[in-house]
Tab-separated table of C-alpha atoms in Angstrom:
chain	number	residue	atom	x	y	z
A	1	UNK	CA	130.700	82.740	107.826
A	2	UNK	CA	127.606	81.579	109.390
A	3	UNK	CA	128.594	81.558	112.925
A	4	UNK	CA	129.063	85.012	112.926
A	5	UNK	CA	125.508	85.307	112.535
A	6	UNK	CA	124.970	83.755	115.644
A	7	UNK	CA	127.431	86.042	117.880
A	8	UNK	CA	126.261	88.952	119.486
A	9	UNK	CA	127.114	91.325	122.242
A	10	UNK	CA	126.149	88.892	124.924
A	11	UNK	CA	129.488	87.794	124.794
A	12	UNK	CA	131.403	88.721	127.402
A	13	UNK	CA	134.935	90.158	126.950
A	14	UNK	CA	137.223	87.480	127.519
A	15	UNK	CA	135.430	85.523	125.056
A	16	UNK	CA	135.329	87.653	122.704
A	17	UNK	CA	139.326	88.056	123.450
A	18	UNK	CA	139.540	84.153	123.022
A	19	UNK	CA	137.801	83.888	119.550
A	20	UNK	CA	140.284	86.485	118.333
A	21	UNK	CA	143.597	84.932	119.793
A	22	UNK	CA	142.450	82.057	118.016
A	23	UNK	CA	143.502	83.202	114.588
A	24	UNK	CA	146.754	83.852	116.119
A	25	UNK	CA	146.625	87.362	116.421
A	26	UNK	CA	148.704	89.115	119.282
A	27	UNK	CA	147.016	89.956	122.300
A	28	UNK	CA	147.241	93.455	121.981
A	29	UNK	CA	145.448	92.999	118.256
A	30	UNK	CA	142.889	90.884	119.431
A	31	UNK	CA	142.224	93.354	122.848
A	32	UNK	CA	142.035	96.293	120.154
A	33	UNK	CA	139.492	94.463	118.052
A	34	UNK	CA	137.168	93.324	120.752
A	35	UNK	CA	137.233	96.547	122.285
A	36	UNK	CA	136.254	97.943	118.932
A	37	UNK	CA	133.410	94.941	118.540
A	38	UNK	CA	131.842	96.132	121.888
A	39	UNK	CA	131.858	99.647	120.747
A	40	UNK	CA	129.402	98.700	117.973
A	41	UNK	CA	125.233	99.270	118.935
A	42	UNK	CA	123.802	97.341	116.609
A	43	UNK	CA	123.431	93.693	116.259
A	44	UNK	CA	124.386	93.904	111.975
A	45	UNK	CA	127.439	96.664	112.869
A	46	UNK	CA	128.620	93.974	115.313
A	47	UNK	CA	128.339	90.842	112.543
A	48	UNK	CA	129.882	93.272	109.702
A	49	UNK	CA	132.625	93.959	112.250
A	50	UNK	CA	133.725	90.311	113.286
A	51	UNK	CA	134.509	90.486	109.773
A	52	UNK	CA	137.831	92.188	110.864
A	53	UNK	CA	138.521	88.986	112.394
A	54	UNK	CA	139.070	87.271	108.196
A	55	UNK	CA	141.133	90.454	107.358
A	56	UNK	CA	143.641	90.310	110.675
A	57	UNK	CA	143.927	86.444	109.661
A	58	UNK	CA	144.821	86.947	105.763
A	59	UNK	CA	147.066	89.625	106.828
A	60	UNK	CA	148.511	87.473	109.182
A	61	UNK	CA	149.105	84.191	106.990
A	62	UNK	CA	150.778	86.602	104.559
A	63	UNK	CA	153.596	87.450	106.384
């Protein structure tokens, strides 16, 4: 959990797109999320939010 502490919204859109794609989520997912990530205005709303990224994952290795 610790490097999510260390992202913030200096990262630029396609890397944002990456990080998500790399849990195997579908492009469209992982779009959705960092579009919803960038939204955020806050340095903590945008941690709390990359949180997202565990709960897409779990759902994911559930199927």
């Amino acid at each position: 959990m610790s490097f999510l502490i260390s992202l913030d919204q200096r990262y630029r859109t396609n890397s944002l797109i990456t990080l998500f794609m790399q849990f195997s989520l579908p492009m469209p997912r992982a779009i959705a999320l960092t579009n919803y990530v960038k939204s955020c205005n806050t340095k903590a709303n945008f941690v709390i939010n990359l949180q997202l990224i565990y709960v897409a994952r779990a759902e994911r290795s559930h199927q």
